[in-house]
CSV table of C-alpha atoms and ligand atoms in Angstrom, one decimal:
chain,number,residue,atom,x,y,z
Y,19,UNK,CA,-3.5,106.2,-81.5
Y,20,UNK,CA,-4.2,102.6,-81.1
Y,21,UNK,CA,-3.7,101.7,-77.3
Y,22,UNK,CA,-2.6,98.4,-76.2
Y,23,UNK,CA,-2.6,97.1,-72.8
Y,24,UNK,CA,-0.1,94.4,-71.0
Y,25,UNK,CA,-0.6,92.8,-68.2
Y,26,UNK,CA,3.1,93.4,-67.0
Y,27,UNK,CA,5.8,94.5,-68.6
Y,28,UNK,CA,9.4,95.1,-67.7
Y,29,UNK,CA,9.8,98.8,-69.2
Y,30,UNK,CA,6.9,100.0,-71.5
Y,31,UNK,CA,10.1,102.2,-72.7
Y,32,UNK,CA,12.3,99.8,-73.4
Y,33,UNK,CA,9.9,97.6,-74.9
Y,34,UNK,CA,8.4,100.3,-77.1
Y,35,UNK,CA,12.0,101.7,-78.3
Y,36,UNK,CA,13.2,97.8,-79.0
Y,37,UNK,CA,10.4,97.5,-81.7
Y,38,UNK,CA,10.9,101.0,-83.0
Y,39,UNK,CA,14.4,100.1,-83.5
Y,40,UNK,CA,14.3,96.8,-84.9
Y,41,UNK,CA,11.5,97.9,-87.5
Y,42,UNK,CA,8.7,95.9,-85.7
Y,43,UNK,CA,7.0,99.1,-85.0
Y,44,UNK,CA,6.7,102.0,-87.6
Y,45,UNK,CA,3.5,103.7,-86.2
Y,46,UNK,CA,2.4,105.6,-83.6
Y,47,UNK,CA,1.2,103.5,-80.6
Y,48,UNK,CA,0.5,103.8,-76.8
Y,49,UNK,CA,1.3,100.7,-74.5
Y,50,UNK,CA,0.6,100.6,-70.9
Y,51,UNK,CA,0.7,98.6,-68.1
Y,52,UNK,CA,-0.2,98.7,-64.1
Y,53,UNK,CA,2.8,96.1,-63.3
Y,54,UNK,CA,6.2,97.1,-64.8
Y,55,UNK,CA,9.1,95.6,-62.9
Y,56,UNK,CA,12.1,97.1,-64.2
Y,57,UNK,CA,11.3,100.7,-65.4
Y,58,UNK,CA,13.7,103.6,-66.1
Y,59,UNK,CA,13.6,107.2,-65.0
Y,60,UNK,CA,15.4,109.9,-66.1
Y,61,UNK,CA,19.3,110.7,-65.6
Y,62,UNK,CA,19.8,107.1,-65.7
Y,63,UNK,CA,17.8,106.3,-62.6
Y,64,UNK,CA,15.4,103.3,-61.7
Y,65,UNK,CA,11.7,104.1,-62.0
Y,66,UNK,CA,10.3,101.7,-59.5
Y,67,UNK,CA,6.5,101.4,-59.3
Y,68,UNK,CA,4.2,99.3,-57.1
Y,69,UNK,CA,1.7,97.4,-58.9
Y,70,UNK,CA,-1.4,99.1,-59.9
Y,71,UNK,CA,0.4,102.7,-61.0
Y,72,UNK,CA,-0.2,103.8,-64.2
Y,73,UNK,CA,3.0,102.9,-66.6
Y,74,UNK,CA,3.0,104.1,-70.2
Y,75,UNK,CA,5.3,105.0,-73.3
Y,76,UNK,CA,3.9,105.9,-76.5
Y,77,UNK,CA,5.6,106.8,-80.1
Y,78,UNK,CA,5.0,109.9,-82.1
Y,79,UNK,CA,6.4,111.1,-85.3
Y,80,UNK,CA,8.6,114.0,-84.6
Y,81,UNK,CA,7.4,117.8,-84.8
Y,82,UNK,CA,10.5,120.0,-85.7
Y,83,UNK,CA,8.8,123.1,-84.1
Y,84,UNK,CA,9.3,121.5,-80.5
Y,85,UNK,CA,12.7,122.1,-79.5
Y,86,UNK,CA,14.6,118.7,-79.4
Y,87,UNK,CA,15.9,118.9,-76.0
Y,88,UNK,CA,12.4,120.1,-74.6
Y,89,UNK,CA,10.4,117.1,-76.2
Y,90,UNK,CA,9.7,115.7,-72.9
Y,91,UNK,CA,8.9,119.1,-71.2
Y,92,UNK,CA,6.4,119.2,-74.0
Y,93,UNK,CA,4.9,116.3,-73.6
Y,94,UNK,CA,4.7,116.5,-69.8
Y,95,UNK,CA,2.9,119.7,-70.2
Y,96,UNK,CA,0.3,118.2,-72.9
Y,97,UNK,CA,-0.4,115.0,-70.2
Y,98,UNK,CA,-0.4,117.9,-67.2
Y,99,UNK,CA,-3.3,119.6,-69.4
Y,100,UNK,CA,-5.2,116.4,-69.8
Y,101,UNK,CA,-5.1,115.7,-66.3
Y,102,UNK,CA,-6.1,119.0,-65.3
Y,103,UNK,CA,-9.1,118.9,-67.7
Y,104,UNK,CA,-10.3,115.9,-65.8
Y,105,UNK,CA,-9.9,117.7,-62.6
Y,106,UNK,CA,-6.4,117.5,-61.1
Y,107,UNK,CA,-5.0,120.0,-59.4
Y,108,UNK,CA,-1.3,119.1,-60.1
Y,109,UNK,CA,1.1,121.5,-61.9
Y,110,UNK,CA,4.8,120.5,-63.2
Y,111,UNK,CA,7.7,121.0,-61.6
Y,112,UNK,CA,10.2,122.3,-64.0
Y,113,UNK,CA,11.3,120.2,-66.1
Y,114,UNK,CA,9.5,116.8,-66.0
Y,115,UNK,CA,7.9,115.9,-62.5
Y,116,UNK,CA,4.2,115.8,-62.1
Y,117,UNK,CA,3.5,117.4,-58.3
Y,118,UNK,CA,1.2,118.2,-56.1
Y,119,UNK,CA,2.5,118.2,-52.3
Y,120,UNK,CA,4.9,116.1,-53.8
Y,121,UNK,CA,6.3,114.1,-56.5
Y,122,UNK,CA,3.9,111.7,-58.1
Y,123,UNK,CA,4.8,111.2,-61.4
Y,124,UNK,CA,7.4,111.9,-64.4
Y,125,UNK,CA,8.2,111.8,-68.1
Y,126,UNK,CA,11.0,110.7,-70.0
Y,127,UNK,CA,11.6,111.1,-73.7
Y,128,UNK,CA,13.9,109.5,-76.0
Y,129,UNK,CA,14.7,110.0,-79.9
Y,130,UNK,CA,14.6,106.8,-82.2
Y,131,UNK,CA,14.4,107.3,-85.8
Y,132,UNK,CA,11.9,109.8,-86.8
Y,133,UNK,CA,10.0,109.2,-83.5
Y,134,UNK,CA,9.9,110.5,-80.2
Y,135,UNK,CA,9.5,107.5,-77.7
Y,136,UNK,CA,7.9,109.3,-74.6
Y,137,UNK,CA,7.2,107.6,-71.2
Y,138,UNK,CA,5.1,108.7,-68.1
Y,139,UNK,CA,4.5,107.0,-64.5
Y,140,UNK,CA,1.8,108.2,-62.4
Y,141,UNK,CA,1.1,106.9,-58.8
Y,142,UNK,CA,-2.0,105.9,-58.5
Y,143,UNK,CA,-1.6,104.6,-55.1
Y,144,UNK,CA,0.4,106.2,-51.9
Y,145,UNK,CA,3.2,105.0,-51.3
Y,146,UNK,CA,5.9,106.0,-48.8
Y,147,UNK,CA,7.3,109.7,-49.6
Y,148,UNK,CA,5.2,109.8,-52.6
Y,149,UNK,CA,1.8,111.0,-53.3
Y,150,UNK,CA,-0.7,109.7,-55.8
Y,151,UNK,CA,-2.9,111.5,-58.6
Y,152,UNK,CA,-6.0,113.3,-57.2
Y,153,UNK,CA,-8.7,111.6,-59.3
Y,154,UNK,CA,-11.0,108.5,-59.2
Y,155,UNK,CA,-10.9,107.7,-63.0
Y,156,UNK,CA,-9.7,104.5,-64.2
Y,157,UNK,CA,-6.2,104.6,-66.1
Y,158,UNK,CA,-7.8,103.6,-69.5
Y,159,UNK,CA,-10.0,106.5,-69.6
Y,160,UNK,CA,-7.0,109.0,-68.7
Y,161,UNK,CA,-5.4,107.2,-71.7
Y,162,UNK,CA,-8.2,107.9,-74.1
Y,163,UNK,CA,-8.4,111.2,-73.0
Y,164,UNK,CA,-4.9,111.8,-73.4
Y,165,UNK,CA,-4.9,110.1,-76.9
Y,166,UNK,CA,-7.4,112.6,-78.2
Y,167,UNK,CA,-5.2,115.8,-77.3
Y,168,UNK,CA,-2.3,113.5,-78.9
Y,169,UNK,CA,-4.2,113.8,-82.4
Y,170,UNK,CA,-3.4,117.6,-83.0
Y,171,UNK,CA,-0.6,118.6,-81.5
Y,172,UNK,CA,-0.9,122.2,-80.2
Y,173,UNK,CA,2.0,124.3,-80.9
Y,174,UNK,CA,5.0,124.7,-78.5
Y,175,UNK,CA,4.4,128.6,-77.9
Y,176,UNK,CA,0.8,127.9,-77.0
Y,177,UNK,CA,1.7,125.0,-74.1
Y,178,UNK,CA,4.9,127.3,-73.4
Y,179,UNK,CA,2.7,130.1,-72.7
Y,180,UNK,CA,0.5,128.0,-70.2
Y,181,UNK,CA,3.9,126.9,-68.4
Y,182,UNK,CA,5.3,130.2,-67.5
Y,183,UNK,CA,2.9,130.8,-64.4
Y,184,UNK,CA,3.4,127.2,-63.5
Y,185,UNK,CA,7.1,127.9,-63.6
Y,186,UNK,CA,6.8,130.0,-60.6
Y,187,UNK,CA,5.9,127.2,-58.5
Y,188,UNK,CA,9.7,125.6,-59.5
Y,189,UNK,CA,11.4,128.4,-57.9
Y,190,UNK,CA,11.2,126.7,-54.8
Y,191,UNK,CA,13.6,124.0,-56.1
Y,192,UNK,CA,16.8,123.0,-57.1
Y,193,UNK,CA,18.3,121.1,-60.0
Y,194,UNK,CA,21.1,118.7,-59.6
Y,195,UNK,CA,24.0,119.7,-61.9
Y,196,UNK,CA,27.1,117.6,-61.5
Y,197,UNK,CA,28.1,117.7,-57.8
Y,198,UNK,CA,26.0,120.8,-56.9
Y,199,UNK,CA,22.5,121.8,-56.7
Y,200,UNK,CA,21.6,124.9,-58.4
Y,201,UNK,CA,18.3,126.7,-57.2
Y,202,UNK,CA,16.1,127.8,-59.6
Y,203,UNK,CA,14.8,130.7,-57.5
Y,204,UNK,CA,16.4,133.1,-59.7
Y,205,UNK,CA,16.4,131.1,-63.0
Y,206,UNK,CA,15.2,132.4,-66.5
Y,207,UNK,CA,12.8,130.7,-68.3
Y,208,UNK,CA,14.1,130.4,-72.0
Y,209,UNK,CA,11.6,130.1,-74.8
Y,210,UNK,CA,13.3,126.7,-76.1
Y,211,UNK,CA,12.2,125.4,-72.4
Y,212,UNK,CA,15.6,125.4,-70.9
Y,213,UNK,CA,16.5,127.8,-68.0
Y,214,UNK,CA,19.6,130.2,-67.1
Y,215,UNK,CA,21.2,130.2,-64.0
Y,216,UNK,CA,24.1,132.5,-63.6
Y,217,UNK,CA,24.4,132.4,-67.6
Y,218,UNK,CA,24.7,128.8,-67.5
Y,219,UNK,CA,21.6,127.1,-69.5
Y,220,UNK,CA,20.3,123.9,-68.6
Y,221,UNK,CA,17.5,121.6,-70.3
Y,222,UNK,CA,17.4,119.6,-66.8
M,306,LIG,C1,11.4,110.4,-64.0
M,306,LIG,O1,12.5,109.8,-63.6
M,306,LIG,O2,10.9,111.4,-63.4
M,306,LIG,C2,10.6,110.0,-65.3
M,306,LIG,C3,10.1,108.5,-65.2
M,306,LIG,C4,9.2,107.7,-66.3
M,306,LIG,C5,9.2,106.5,-66.0
M,306,LIG,C6,8.0,105.9,-66.9
M,306,LIG,S1,7.2,104.7,-66.5
M,306,LIG,C7,6.8,104.0,-68.0
M,306,LIG,C8,7.6,104.5,-68.9
M,306,LIG,N1,8.6,102.6,-68.8
M,306,LIG,C9,10.1,103.1,-68.1
M,306,LIG,O3,10.5,102.4,-68.0
M,306,LIG,N2,10.2,104.7,-67.7
M,306,LIG,C10,8.7,105.2,-67.8
């Protein structure tokens, strides 16, 4: 997969989505920057990142094997595996937050044409209530390792099996649903990546 660096971009995610939408891009590519000025996060939030952090998005042909609503979970798990192989002690807080003691990164995914566009933001600098990645490795090196792992995608069942243990660490957290908080303490993790709490199914 080609890796393209930009000195700054408003949002790697919106940039790539627009390139795919307009037909200017029709291949798999990863774009990254350390200076993103108007990033977007999950649930319509902003993703504010200080200069020097890692911001990237990539396009990947959709595989029908991966549950559509769990595409962000799938790629979060794949990126987590890359960071663990490099020595990080992170875990994935269901469904898309990279955690050490605190959150230090997150993932979003959008579908456009037959591509999934995945955006990942990782703190490399410690700011206020956030932590930073526990690795002293250049961003490009991390991305090159990840691009290797993107070449031949593991199947969903394999990644999901690995996640079951990690999910136990998510039980002390809650998710926001409409106006209430739903505790994950007694949640059932389903094979499609969703959770069931009191007979309601949530994908995030
Ligand atoms: C979350 O809300 O936890 C997910 C945030 C994902 C942010 C990344 S940073 C790179 C890419 N470009 C964006 O505008 N957003 C994603």
